[in-house]
mmCIF file of C-alpha atoms in Angstrom:
data_model
loop_
_atom_site.group_PDB
_atom_site.id
_atom_site.type_symbol
_atom_site.label_atom_id
_atom_site.label_comp_id
_atom_site.label_asym_id
_atom_site.label_seq_id
_atom_site.Cartn_x
_atom_site.Cartn_y
_atom_site.Cartn_z
ATOM 1 C CA ASP A 1 16.428 -1.578 13.308
ATOM 2 C CA GLY A 2 15.741 -0.197 9.818
ATOM 3 C CA GLY A 3 12.038 0.984 9.346
ATOM 4 C CA ILE A 4 10.128 4.145 8.606
ATOM 5 C CA THR A 5 8.415 5.351 11.615
ATOM 6 C CA GLN A 6 5.111 7.673 10.793
ATOM 7 C CA SER A 7 4.192 10.341 13.242
ATOM 8 C CA PRO A 8 1.333 11.053 14.937
ATOM 9 C CA LYS A 9 -0.722 7.678 14.780
ATOM 10 C CA TYR A 10 -4.029 9.742 15.824
ATOM 11 C CA LEU A 11 -4.816 12.289 14.883
ATOM 12 C CA PHE A 12 -7.228 15.695 15.266
ATOM 13 C CA ARG A 13 -7.891 18.435 13.924
ATOM 14 C CA LYS A 14 -10.451 22.038 12.654
ATOM 15 C CA GLU A 15 -11.657 22.378 9.692
ATOM 16 C CA GLY A 16 -9.641 25.598 8.604
ATOM 17 C CA GLN A 17 -6.066 24.592 10.329
ATOM 18 C CA ASN A 18 -2.955 23.210 8.212
ATOM 19 C CA VAL A 19 -1.183 19.781 9.354
ATOM 20 C CA THR A 20 1.570 18.340 9.322
ATOM 21 C CA LEU A 21 2.155 14.288 8.948
ATOM 22 C CA SER A 22 5.347 12.879 9.898
ATOM 23 C CA CYS A 23 7.239 10.405 8.071
ATOM 24 C CA GLU A 24 11.145 9.639 9.000
ATOM 25 C CA GLN A 25 12.974 5.707 7.716
ATOM 26 C CA ASN A 26 16.422 5.435 8.389
ATOM 27 C CA LEU A 27 16.688 2.391 5.839
ATOM 28 C CA ASN A 28 18.562 4.408 3.842
ATOM 29 C CA HIS A 29 16.042 4.515 0.651
ATOM 30 C CA ASP A 30 16.643 7.341 -1.936
ATOM 31 C CA ALA A 31 12.980 6.831 -2.310
ATOM 32 C CA MET A 32 9.637 7.904 -0.852
ATOM 33 C CA TYR A 33 5.805 7.955 -1.127
ATOM 34 C CA TRP A 34 2.551 9.215 0.927
ATOM 35 C CA TYR A 35 -0.451 7.559 0.467
ATOM 36 C CA ARG A 36 -4.012 8.206 1.034
ATOM 37 C CA GLN A 37 -6.683 5.027 1.643
ATOM 38 C CA ASP A 38 -10.050 5.107 2.864
ATOM 39 C CA PRO A 39 -12.071 2.628 2.535
ATOM 40 C CA GLY A 40 -13.647 0.132 -0.302
ATOM 41 C CA GLN A 41 -10.792 2.420 -2.244
ATOM 42 C CA GLY A 42 -7.435 0.883 -1.445
ATOM 43 C CA LEU A 43 -4.312 3.124 -1.697
ATOM 44 C CA ARG A 44 -4.338 6.402 -3.837
ATOM 45 C CA LEU A 45 -0.387 8.024 -4.146
ATOM 46 C CA ILE A 46 0.048 11.709 -3.339
ATOM 47 C CA TYR A 47 3.264 12.689 -2.957
ATOM 48 C CA TYR A 48 6.464 11.118 -4.208
ATOM 49 C CA SER A 49 10.715 12.552 -3.873
ATOM 50 C CA GLN A 50 13.195 9.878 -5.305
ATOM 51 C CA ILE A 51 16.334 12.152 -4.486
ATOM 52 C CA VAL A 52 16.284 14.865 -2.198
ATOM 53 C CA ASN A 53 15.534 18.510 -2.923
ATOM 54 C CA ASP A 54 12.924 17.091 -5.129
ATOM 55 C CA PHE A 55 9.429 15.725 -4.762
ATOM 56 C CA GLN A 56 6.487 15.189 -7.973
ATOM 57 C CA LYS A 57 2.941 14.948 -7.755
ATOM 58 C CA GLY A 58 1.025 11.949 -7.421
ATOM 59 C CA ASP A 59 -2.251 11.128 -8.337
ATOM 60 C CA ILE A 60 -4.547 13.422 -5.879
ATOM 61 C CA ALA A 61 -2.040 16.199 -4.923
ATOM 62 C CA GLU A 62 -4.339 19.090 -4.380
ATOM 63 C CA GLY A 63 -4.561 20.734 -1.379
ATOM 64 C CA TYR A 64 -1.290 18.380 -0.541
ATOM 65 C CA SER A 65 2.219 19.609 0.261
ATOM 66 C CA VAL A 66 5.619 17.929 0.736
ATOM 67 C CA SER A 67 9.315 18.991 1.287
ATOM 68 C CA ARG A 68 12.259 16.723 1.017
ATOM 69 C CA GLU A 69 15.365 18.417 2.217
ATOM 70 C CA LYS A 70 17.223 15.334 4.426
ATOM 71 C CA LYS A 71 16.930 12.025 3.118
ATOM 72 C CA GLU A 72 15.417 9.947 6.057
ATOM 73 C CA SER A 73 12.279 12.713 6.133
ATOM 74 C CA PHE A 74 9.982 13.307 3.974
ATOM 75 C CA PRO A 75 6.769 15.323 5.882
ATOM 76 C CA LEU A 76 3.707 15.722 4.448
ATOM 77 C CA THR A 77 1.394 19.177 4.733
ATOM 78 C CA VAL A 78 -2.575 18.948 4.765
ATOM 79 C CA THR A 79 -4.416 22.123 3.860
ATOM 80 C CA SER A 80 -6.878 23.917 4.545
ATOM 81 C CA ALA A 81 -8.214 23.976 0.175
ATOM 82 C CA GLN A 82 -8.262 19.798 1.411
ATOM 83 C CA LYS A 83 -11.697 19.316 1.012
ATOM 84 C CA ASN A 84 -11.846 15.459 2.242
ATOM 85 C CA PRO A 85 -9.278 15.491 4.256
ATOM 86 C CA THR A 86 -10.147 12.375 7.081
ATOM 87 C CA ALA A 87 -8.571 8.904 6.126
ATOM 88 C CA PHE A 88 -5.292 6.715 6.917
ATOM 89 C CA TYR A 89 -2.311 7.857 5.630
ATOM 90 C CA LEU A 90 0.948 5.394 4.846
ATOM 91 C CA CYS A 91 4.241 6.605 4.427
ATOM 92 C CA ALA A 92 6.590 4.233 2.092
ATOM 93 C CA SER A 93 10.170 4.240 0.637
ATOM 94 C CA SER A 94 12.243 2.486 -1.637
ATOM 95 C CA ILE A 95 15.087 1.903 -3.091
ATOM 96 C CA VAL A 96 15.444 3.704 -6.450
ATOM 97 C CA GLY A 97 15.250 0.576 -8.602
ATOM 98 C CA SER A 98 13.829 -1.315 -7.177
ATOM 99 C CA ASN A 99 10.138 -1.430 -7.284
ATOM 100 C CA GLU A 100 9.606 -3.256 -3.717
ATOM 101 C CA GLN A 101 8.339 -0.362 -1.573
ATOM 102 C CA PHE A 102 8.052 -0.364 2.461
ATOM 103 C CA PHE A 103 4.967 1.190 4.369
ATOM 104 C CA GLY A 104 5.325 2.231 7.745
ATOM 105 C CA PRO A 105 2.605 2.113 10.580
ATOM 106 C CA GLY A 106 0.373 4.952 9.044
ATOM 107 C CA THR A 107 -1.173 8.145 10.824
ATOM 108 C CA ARG A 108 -4.857 8.140 10.757
ATOM 109 C CA LEU A 109 -6.306 12.070 10.589
ATOM 110 C CA THR A 110 -9.773 13.621 11.055
ATOM 111 C CA VAL A 111 -11.451 16.305 10.505
ATOM 112 C CA LEU A 112 -14.105 17.884 13.226
ATOM 113 C CA ALA B 1 -3.717 2.626 -18.065
ATOM 114 C CA GLN B 2 -2.620 0.631 -15.572
ATOM 115 C CA SER B 3 -5.601 -0.214 -13.614
ATOM 116 C CA VAL B 4 -6.057 -3.590 -10.701
ATOM 117 C CA THR B 5 -9.567 -5.808 -10.063
ATOM 118 C CA GLN B 6 -10.060 -6.532 -6.673
ATOM 119 C CA LEU B 7 -13.812 -8.521 -7.516
ATOM 120 C CA ASP B 8 -14.057 -9.852 -4.101
ATOM 121 C CA SER B 9 -14.819 -7.044 -1.437
ATOM 122 C CA GLN B 10 -15.271 -9.605 1.558
ATOM 123 C CA VAL B 11 -15.000 -12.747 1.594
ATOM 124 C CA PRO B 12 -15.720 -14.624 4.574
ATOM 125 C CA VAL B 13 -14.522 -18.282 5.259
ATOM 126 C CA PHE B 14 -13.967 -20.844 7.755
ATOM 127 C CA GLU B 15 -10.990 -21.895 9.524
ATOM 128 C CA GLU B 16 -8.662 -24.463 8.267
ATOM 129 C CA ALA B 17 -10.444 -24.013 4.839
ATOM 130 C CA PRO B 18 -9.006 -23.287 1.987
ATOM 131 C CA VAL B 19 -9.556 -19.778 0.177
ATOM 132 C CA GLU B 20 -8.833 -18.109 -3.357
ATOM 133 C CA LEU B 21 -8.050 -13.928 -3.008
ATOM 134 C CA ARG B 22 -8.373 -13.051 -6.828
ATOM 135 C CA CYS B 23 -6.893 -10.215 -8.420
ATOM 136 C CA ASN B 24 -6.528 -8.911 -11.760
ATOM 137 C CA TYR B 25 -4.958 -6.049 -12.946
ATOM 138 C CA SER B 26 -5.701 -4.379 -17.012
ATOM 139 C CA SER B 27 -2.359 -4.587 -18.803
ATOM 140 C CA SER B 28 -0.116 -7.315 -20.361
ATOM 141 C CA VAL B 29 2.878 -5.251 -20.521
ATOM 142 C CA SER B 30 5.583 -6.791 -17.985
ATOM 143 C CA VAL B 31 4.995 -6.293 -14.281
ATOM 144 C CA TYR B 32 6.110 -7.065 -11.159
ATOM 145 C CA LEU B 33 2.763 -8.011 -8.511
ATOM 146 C CA PHE B 34 2.412 -7.718 -4.950
ATOM 147 C CA TRP B 35 0.328 -9.003 -2.449
ATOM 148 C CA TYR B 36 0.431 -7.342 0.468
ATOM 149 C CA VAL B 37 -2.007 -7.270 4.067
ATOM 150 C CA GLN B 38 -2.609 -4.969 6.448
ATOM 151 C CA TYR B 39 -3.852 -6.006 9.937
ATOM 152 C CA PRO B 40 -7.098 -3.308 11.400
ATOM 153 C CA ASN B 41 -5.240 0.405 12.366
ATOM 154 C CA GLN B 42 -1.314 -0.452 10.359
ATOM 155 C CA GLY B 43 0.484 0.379 7.605
ATOM 156 C CA LEU B 44 1.073 -2.351 5.232
ATOM 157 C CA GLN B 45 3.470 -5.379 5.503
ATOM 158 C CA LEU B 46 4.625 -7.355 2.080
ATOM 159 C CA LEU B 47 3.508 -11.204 1.393
ATOM 160 C CA LEU B 48 5.004 -12.344 -1.145
ATOM 161 C CA LYS B 49 6.180 -10.498 -4.933
ATOM 162 C CA TYR B 50 6.231 -12.501 -8.281
ATOM 163 C CA LEU B 51 8.956 -10.129 -10.288
ATOM 164 C CA SER B 52 10.548 -12.379 -12.453
ATOM 165 C CA GLY B 53 11.338 -16.007 -12.498
ATOM 166 C CA SER B 54 9.355 -19.194 -11.861
ATOM 167 C CA THR B 55 5.467 -18.074 -11.380
ATOM 168 C CA LEU B 56 4.483 -19.479 -8.687
ATOM 169 C CA VAL B 57 5.444 -17.218 -5.615
ATOM 170 C CA GLU B 58 5.236 -18.684 -2.163
ATOM 171 C CA SER B 59 5.426 -16.533 2.211
ATOM 172 C CA ILE B 60 6.708 -17.699 4.720
ATOM 173 C CA ASN B 61 3.344 -18.295 6.321
ATOM 174 C CA GLY B 62 1.549 -20.553 3.712
ATOM 175 C CA PHE B 63 0.027 -17.817 1.415
ATOM 176 C CA GLU B 64 1.444 -18.822 -2.077
ATOM 177 C CA ALA B 65 0.828 -17.008 -5.445
ATOM 178 C CA GLU B 66 0.435 -17.798 -9.151
ATOM 179 C CA PHE B 67 1.391 -14.863 -11.707
ATOM 180 C CA ASN B 68 -0.649 -15.798 -15.327
ATOM 181 C CA LYS B 69 0.339 -13.580 -18.073
ATOM 182 C CA SER B 70 -2.487 -14.682 -20.753
ATOM 183 C CA GLN B 71 -5.214 -14.174 -17.650
ATOM 184 C CA THR B 72 -3.746 -10.750 -16.053
ATOM 185 C CA SER B 73 -3.845 -12.522 -12.900
ATOM 186 C CA PHE B 74 -2.413 -13.306 -9.741
ATOM 187 C CA HIS B 75 -5.271 -14.565 -7.154
ATOM 188 C CA LEU B 76 -3.635 -15.768 -3.512
ATOM 189 C CA ARG B 77 -3.762 -18.990 -2.342
ATOM 190 C CA LYS B 78 -4.437 -20.823 0.906
ATOM 191 C CA PRO B 79 -4.776 -24.928 1.860
ATOM 192 C CA SER B 80 -5.400 -24.470 4.679
ATOM 193 C CA VAL B 81 -6.460 -20.737 6.826
ATOM 194 C CA HIS B 82 -6.145 -19.191 10.187
ATOM 195 C CA ILE B 83 -7.598 -17.446 12.408
ATOM 196 C CA SER B 84 -4.742 -15.399 12.349
ATOM 197 C CA ASP B 85 -4.896 -14.464 8.468
ATOM 198 C CA THR B 86 -7.782 -12.570 9.518
ATOM 199 C CA ALA B 87 -6.918 -9.157 7.746
ATOM 200 C CA GLU B 88 -7.032 -7.380 4.593
ATOM 201 C CA TYR B 89 -5.619 -8.021 1.868
ATOM 202 C CA PHE B 90 -3.881 -5.347 -1.354
ATOM 203 C CA CYS B 91 -2.580 -6.679 -5.159
ATOM 204 C CA ALA B 92 -0.342 -3.817 -6.520
ATOM 205 C CA VAL B 93 1.037 -3.695 -9.233
ATOM 206 C CA SER B 94 4.274 -2.127 -11.027
ATOM 207 C CA ASP B 95 4.937 -1.540 -13.602
ATOM 208 C CA LEU B 96 9.039 -3.020 -15.283
ATOM 209 C CA GLY B 97 11.049 0.398 -15.807
ATOM 210 C CA THR B 98 8.986 2.752 -12.989
ATOM 211 C CA TYR B 99 8.113 3.555 -9.218
ATOM 212 C CA LYS B 100 4.800 3.429 -9.654
ATOM 213 C CA TYR B 101 2.411 1.412 -7.490
ATOM 214 C CA ILE B 102 -1.250 0.879 -8.778
ATOM 215 C CA PHE B 103 -3.308 -1.340 -5.814
ATOM 216 C CA GLY B 104 -6.609 -2.726 -5.590
ATOM 217 C CA THR B 105 -9.234 -1.526 -3.641
ATOM 218 C CA GLY B 106 -8.442 -4.089 -1.066
ATOM 219 C CA THR B 107 -9.777 -7.375 -0.144
ATOM 220 C CA ARG B 108 -11.109 -8.345 3.876
ATOM 221 C CA LEU B 109 -11.142 -12.030 4.548
ATOM 222 C CA LYS B 110 -11.922 -12.527 7.294
ATOM 223 C CA VAL B 111 -11.716 -15.511 9.156
ATOM 224 C CA LEU B 112 -14.338 -18.336 11.212
ATOM 225 C CA ALA B 113 -14.061 -20.932 14.002
#
């Protein structure tokens, strides 16, 4: 089955630690995205990538980093510089030139 | 800059009653419009989309939405809701020729027995 997988589903982190969220897709999509979801705020774009080895900041990139070494993978690192990292993180992908995005199941990050 | 407004944060409705979830966007330039549904602790699933053509679009599970350019709206409707429709619904807008989605803040639909 084609789709997007995110792991882990739940993640706990101590303050001051970096943590990496995984996103993998087998849809052969060129573009991938990371969103953060907070209650009552909808989804906000963190980073996006339209091609391997290239990515751009979204609206709330501070405290986050990404890499895009393979077409299928777009991991997100939440660094200790992110002041309020507790949230639900969603990864998405799309065909470049298409406006339809497909979403993964999400990772819920909790900072203890 | 484009923005999306979903005025109703929560909508309670009895089973088999009709429902309308409102979505307005700010810019009148050419846009693509989407409705996504999210069940608890899950990702977003595309419910329906407007890209071009007929202004009335339908989903396979009975939802429909109408693109109204003059009112910059894309309201979601269903004539008779079911308990299983209980979820959060997000409206999203993408300007033509761009990758970027702007999401509304979501409407939580609760269907009551």
